[in-house]
Short mmCIF file of C-alpha atoms in Angstrom, two decimals:
data_model
loop_
_atom_site.label_atom_id
_atom_site.label_comp_id
_atom_site.label_asym_id
_atom_site.label_seq_id
_atom_site.Cartn_x
_atom_site.Cartn_y
_atom_site.Cartn_z
CA UNK A 21 105.53 71.86 103.17
CA UNK A 22 103.98 72.06 106.64
CA UNK A 23 106.39 74.88 107.51
CA UNK A 24 105.20 76.88 104.50
CA UNK A 25 101.54 76.26 105.36
CA UNK A 26 102.11 77.59 108.88
CA UNK A 27 104.46 80.47 108.14
CA UNK A 28 103.09 82.04 104.94
CA UNK A 29 99.52 82.86 106.08
CA UNK A 30 100.81 84.20 109.40
CA UNK A 31 103.47 86.38 107.75
CA UNK A 32 100.73 87.81 105.54
CA UNK A 33 98.74 88.63 108.68
CA UNK A 34 101.89 90.02 110.30
CA UNK A 35 102.43 92.29 107.31
CA UNK A 36 98.94 93.73 107.62
CA UNK A 37 99.33 94.32 111.36
CA UNK A 38 102.87 95.71 111.13
CA UNK A 39 102.05 98.22 108.40
CA UNK A 40 99.12 99.57 110.43
CA UNK A 41 100.46 99.92 113.97
CA UNK A 42 103.64 97.89 114.27
CA UNK A 43 103.92 94.69 116.26
CA UNK A 44 103.89 92.34 113.27
CA UNK A 45 106.84 90.49 114.76
CA UNK A 46 104.50 89.29 117.51
CA UNK A 47 102.92 87.17 114.78
CA UNK A 48 105.71 86.40 112.31
CA UNK A 49 108.51 85.34 114.68
CA UNK A 50 106.28 82.94 116.64
CA UNK A 51 105.09 81.57 113.28
CA UNK A 52 108.63 80.50 112.38
CA UNK A 53 109.13 79.01 115.84
CA UNK A 54 105.80 77.16 115.77
CA UNK A 55 106.85 75.74 112.39
CA UNK A 56 109.94 74.25 114.01
CA UNK A 57 112.61 76.65 112.72
CA UNK A 58 115.61 76.89 115.13
CA UNK A 59 115.62 80.13 117.12
CA UNK A 60 118.57 81.93 115.47
CA UNK A 61 117.35 80.88 112.02
CA UNK A 62 113.84 81.99 112.97
CA UNK A 63 115.07 85.47 113.93
CA UNK A 64 117.24 85.77 110.80
CA UNK A 65 114.62 84.41 108.39
CA UNK A 66 111.98 86.63 109.97
CA UNK A 67 114.24 89.61 109.22
CA UNK A 68 114.29 88.60 105.55
CA UNK A 69 110.52 88.33 105.16
CA UNK A 70 109.74 91.40 107.27
CA UNK A 71 112.30 93.52 105.41
CA UNK A 72 110.66 92.64 102.10
CA UNK A 73 107.28 93.71 103.41
CA UNK A 74 108.49 96.86 105.14
CA UNK A 75 109.97 98.14 101.87
CA UNK A 76 106.44 98.22 100.42
CA UNK A 77 104.70 100.02 103.29
CA UNK A 78 107.62 102.47 103.62
CA UNK A 79 107.37 103.31 99.92
CA UNK A 80 103.61 103.89 100.19
CA UNK A 81 104.00 106.15 103.22
CA UNK A 82 106.78 108.20 101.62
CA UNK A 83 104.79 108.52 98.40
CA UNK A 84 101.77 109.82 100.33
CA UNK A 85 103.80 112.53 102.07
CA UNK A 86 104.38 111.01 105.51
CA UNK A 87 107.96 112.34 105.37
CA UNK A 88 107.94 115.79 103.81
CA UNK A 89 110.03 118.91 104.19
CA UNK A 90 113.70 119.63 104.83
CA UNK A 91 113.45 119.31 108.61
CA UNK A 92 111.65 115.95 108.44
CA UNK A 93 114.19 114.58 105.96
CA UNK A 94 117.11 115.74 108.13
CA UNK A 95 115.63 114.06 111.20
CA UNK A 96 115.01 110.90 109.17
CA UNK A 97 118.64 110.79 107.98
CA UNK A 98 120.05 111.03 111.51
CA UNK A 99 117.50 108.50 112.78
CA UNK A 100 118.49 106.06 110.03
CA UNK A 101 122.17 106.33 111.00
CA UNK A 102 121.30 105.75 114.67
CA UNK A 103 119.13 102.75 113.81
CA UNK A 104 121.90 101.30 111.64
CA UNK A 105 124.41 101.46 114.49
CA UNK A 106 121.91 100.19 117.06
CA UNK A 107 120.76 97.27 114.94
CA UNK A 108 124.35 96.24 114.23
CA UNK A 109 125.08 96.14 117.96
CA UNK A 110 121.84 94.29 118.75
CA UNK A 111 122.12 91.64 116.03
CA UNK A 112 125.76 90.97 116.94
CA UNK A 113 124.76 90.38 120.56
CA UNK A 114 121.87 88.17 119.46
CA UNK A 115 124.22 85.85 117.57
CA UNK A 116 126.38 85.51 120.69
CA UNK A 117 123.69 84.34 123.11
CA UNK A 118 122.22 80.85 123.41
CA UNK A 119 118.95 79.75 121.79
CA UNK A 120 117.55 78.93 125.22
CA UNK A 121 118.12 82.51 126.39
CA UNK A 122 116.22 83.86 123.38
CA UNK A 123 113.34 81.44 124.10
CA UNK A 124 113.25 82.54 127.73
CA UNK A 125 113.26 86.19 126.66
CA UNK A 126 110.03 85.58 124.74
CA UNK A 127 108.23 84.76 127.98
CA UNK A 128 109.26 88.15 129.40
CA UNK A 129 109.31 90.46 126.38
CA UNK A 130 106.20 89.43 124.44
CA UNK A 131 103.72 90.13 127.26
CA UNK A 132 105.30 93.56 127.80
CA UNK A 133 105.09 94.39 124.10
CA UNK A 134 101.55 93.08 123.89
CA UNK A 135 100.52 95.13 126.92
CA UNK A 136 101.63 98.38 125.28
CA UNK A 137 100.04 97.39 121.97
CA UNK A 138 96.70 96.53 123.54
CA UNK A 139 96.44 99.41 126.02
CA UNK A 140 97.32 102.12 123.51
CA UNK A 141 93.96 103.39 122.26
CA UNK A 142 95.03 106.78 120.92
CA UNK A 143 98.40 106.97 119.19
CA UNK A 144 97.76 110.54 118.10
CA UNK A 145 97.87 111.87 121.65
CA UNK A 146 100.69 114.29 120.71
CA UNK A 147 98.30 116.38 118.62
CA UNK A 148 97.04 118.25 121.67
CA UNK A 149 100.45 119.12 123.15
CA UNK A 150 103.01 121.76 122.36
CA UNK A 151 105.69 120.34 120.02
CA UNK A 152 109.32 120.16 121.10
CA UNK A 153 112.01 122.39 119.62
CA UNK A 154 113.71 121.05 116.49
CA UNK A 155 117.02 120.17 118.25
CA UNK A 156 115.18 118.38 121.06
CA UNK A 157 112.94 116.54 118.60
CA UNK A 158 116.05 115.42 116.72
CA UNK A 159 117.79 114.28 119.92
CA UNK A 160 114.80 112.30 121.21
CA UNK A 161 114.19 110.71 117.79
CA UNK A 162 117.83 109.69 117.36
CA UNK A 163 117.96 108.22 120.87
CA UNK A 164 114.76 106.25 120.24
CA UNK A 165 116.09 105.02 116.89
CA UNK A 166 119.33 103.80 118.47
CA UNK A 167 117.80 102.09 121.52
CA UNK A 168 114.89 100.49 119.67
CA UNK A 169 117.22 99.67 116.77
CA UNK A 170 119.34 97.68 119.25
CA UNK A 171 116.24 95.82 120.37
CA UNK A 172 115.15 95.16 116.79
CA UNK A 173 118.55 93.75 115.86
CA UNK A 174 118.67 91.60 118.98
CA UNK A 175 115.12 90.30 118.93
CA UNK A 176 112.52 92.41 117.12
CA UNK A 177 108.81 91.80 117.90
CA UNK A 178 106.99 95.05 118.67
CA UNK A 179 109.68 97.34 117.24
CA UNK A 180 107.25 99.35 115.13
CA UNK A 181 104.87 99.81 118.04
CA UNK A 182 107.65 100.92 120.38
CA UNK A 183 108.81 103.44 117.77
CA UNK A 184 105.33 104.89 117.27
CA UNK A 185 104.84 105.17 121.04
CA UNK A 186 108.24 106.86 121.48
CA UNK A 187 107.78 109.27 118.59
CA UNK A 188 104.22 110.30 119.47
CA UNK A 189 104.90 110.32 123.21
CA UNK A 190 108.47 111.42 123.97
CA UNK A 191 109.17 113.26 120.68
CA UNK A 192 105.59 114.66 120.46
CA UNK A 193 105.29 114.09 116.73
CA UNK A 194 101.86 113.86 115.15
CA UNK A 195 100.79 110.38 114.09
CA UNK A 196 101.40 110.94 110.39
CA UNK A 197 105.04 111.99 110.89
CA UNK A 198 105.55 109.24 113.47
CA UNK A 199 104.22 106.58 111.09
CA UNK A 200 106.53 107.73 108.30
CA UNK A 201 109.63 107.88 110.51
CA UNK A 202 108.78 104.54 112.10
CA UNK A 203 108.77 102.79 108.73
CA UNK A 204 112.09 104.32 107.65
CA UNK A 205 113.77 103.49 110.97
CA UNK A 206 112.27 100.00 111.11
CA UNK A 207 113.35 99.23 107.54
CA UNK A 208 116.90 100.34 108.35
CA UNK A 209 117.18 98.21 111.49
CA UNK A 210 115.60 95.22 109.74
CA UNK A 211 117.94 95.29 106.76
CA UNK A 212 121.01 95.92 108.93
CA UNK A 213 120.22 92.96 111.18
CA UNK A 214 119.37 90.83 108.13
CA UNK A 215 122.80 91.45 106.62
CA UNK A 216 124.43 90.40 109.89
CA UNK A 217 122.39 87.18 110.08
CA UNK A 218 123.11 86.44 106.40
CA UNK A 219 126.86 86.84 106.92
CA UNK A 220 126.65 84.36 109.80
CA UNK A 221 124.57 81.84 107.82
CA UNK A 222 121.41 82.12 109.93
CA UNK A 223 118.81 82.64 107.19
CA UNK A 224 116.58 80.04 105.49
CA UNK A 225 116.32 81.70 102.08
CA UNK A 226 113.72 79.38 100.56
CA UNK A 227 111.26 79.78 103.42
CA UNK A 228 112.13 83.44 103.98
CA UNK A 229 111.65 84.54 100.38
CA UNK A 230 108.34 82.72 100.07
CA UNK A 231 107.12 84.20 103.37
CA UNK A 232 108.40 87.58 102.23
CA UNK A 233 106.09 87.52 99.22
CA UNK A 234 103.11 87.00 101.52
CA UNK A 235 104.43 89.72 103.82
CA UNK A 236 104.65 92.14 100.88
CA UNK A 237 100.97 91.64 100.09
CA UNK A 238 100.08 92.12 103.75
CA UNK A 239 102.08 95.34 104.03
CA UNK A 240 100.57 96.70 100.81
CA UNK A 241 97.01 96.06 101.98
CA UNK A 242 97.69 97.21 105.55
CA UNK A 243 99.25 100.49 104.47
CA UNK A 244 96.11 101.19 102.49
CA UNK A 245 93.95 100.50 105.54
CA UNK A 246 95.71 103.12 107.67
CA UNK A 247 93.64 105.97 106.22
CA UNK A 248 90.47 104.05 107.08
CA UNK A 249 91.29 103.54 110.76
CA UNK A 250 92.46 99.99 110.29
CA UNK A 251 94.03 99.92 113.77
CA UNK A 252 90.75 98.55 115.15
CA UNK A 253 91.57 95.09 113.79
CA UNK A 254 95.04 94.82 115.33
CA UNK A 255 94.27 93.99 118.97
CA UNK A 256 92.03 90.93 118.35
CA UNK A 257 94.62 89.51 115.95
CA UNK A 258 97.43 89.89 118.45
CA UNK A 259 95.42 88.32 121.27
CA UNK A 260 94.77 85.16 119.25
CA UNK A 261 98.38 84.77 118.16
CA UNK A 262 99.74 85.48 121.65
CA UNK A 263 97.45 82.82 123.09
CA UNK A 264 98.77 80.28 120.58
CA UNK A 265 102.36 81.30 121.28
CA UNK A 266 102.09 80.92 125.05
CA UNK A 267 100.49 77.50 124.68
CA UNK A 268 103.49 76.48 122.56
CA UNK A 269 105.95 77.92 125.09
CA UNK A 270 104.31 76.18 128.04
CA UNK A 271 104.20 72.89 126.13
CA UNK A 272 107.95 73.09 125.48
CA UNK A 273 108.43 74.67 122.04
#
């Protein structure tokens, strides 16, 4: 019961954060670890709950026209394929490494992810620059989907944020298109990795499904906040959770 009391509220919060600006894994994965779930099970179970939530925010974004037009759909299809391949590679590698290595990676990766989340004050910076040609946009998007898909399958926290930064920065997409593509790519990599962890028996279904219900509510509410500049609430949330996480790491999680 204590695991549920720790995980469910934090996965709800993670859903809100993730649907707005990505980075929900900075909250949800540590929540499973703080609750005492073994590392590989924590990563796999987190994929289950986050996939459930991402379905909701993806559906809301698609319904509101964040992916519209033949060119956008074509780019999304190729990006999905790249994310599928990347996530398969990443999740397979994750299952091969030791739990201690994954714990040690948290000390390195989470501060880097948090730095980019917290320093990024204007995600829509691409609006003032000349857009790339369609072939170049496709190439950059597919490359980002593959590389970040690998990371998502292997580990995960900050995937959505990395995608938004890559798509608005390197691919020069406007924020609305970047948000839509990010959700489609992130959903693909999440589900692909989830299947791999399920096949290898690394998912706690009871805890994951319950947390997933809370994550769904968080994603639904967060997606609605996007149009009202809800990104202002993300940074304080992440700072609190990161502080808790590092205390746990230093105390020997």
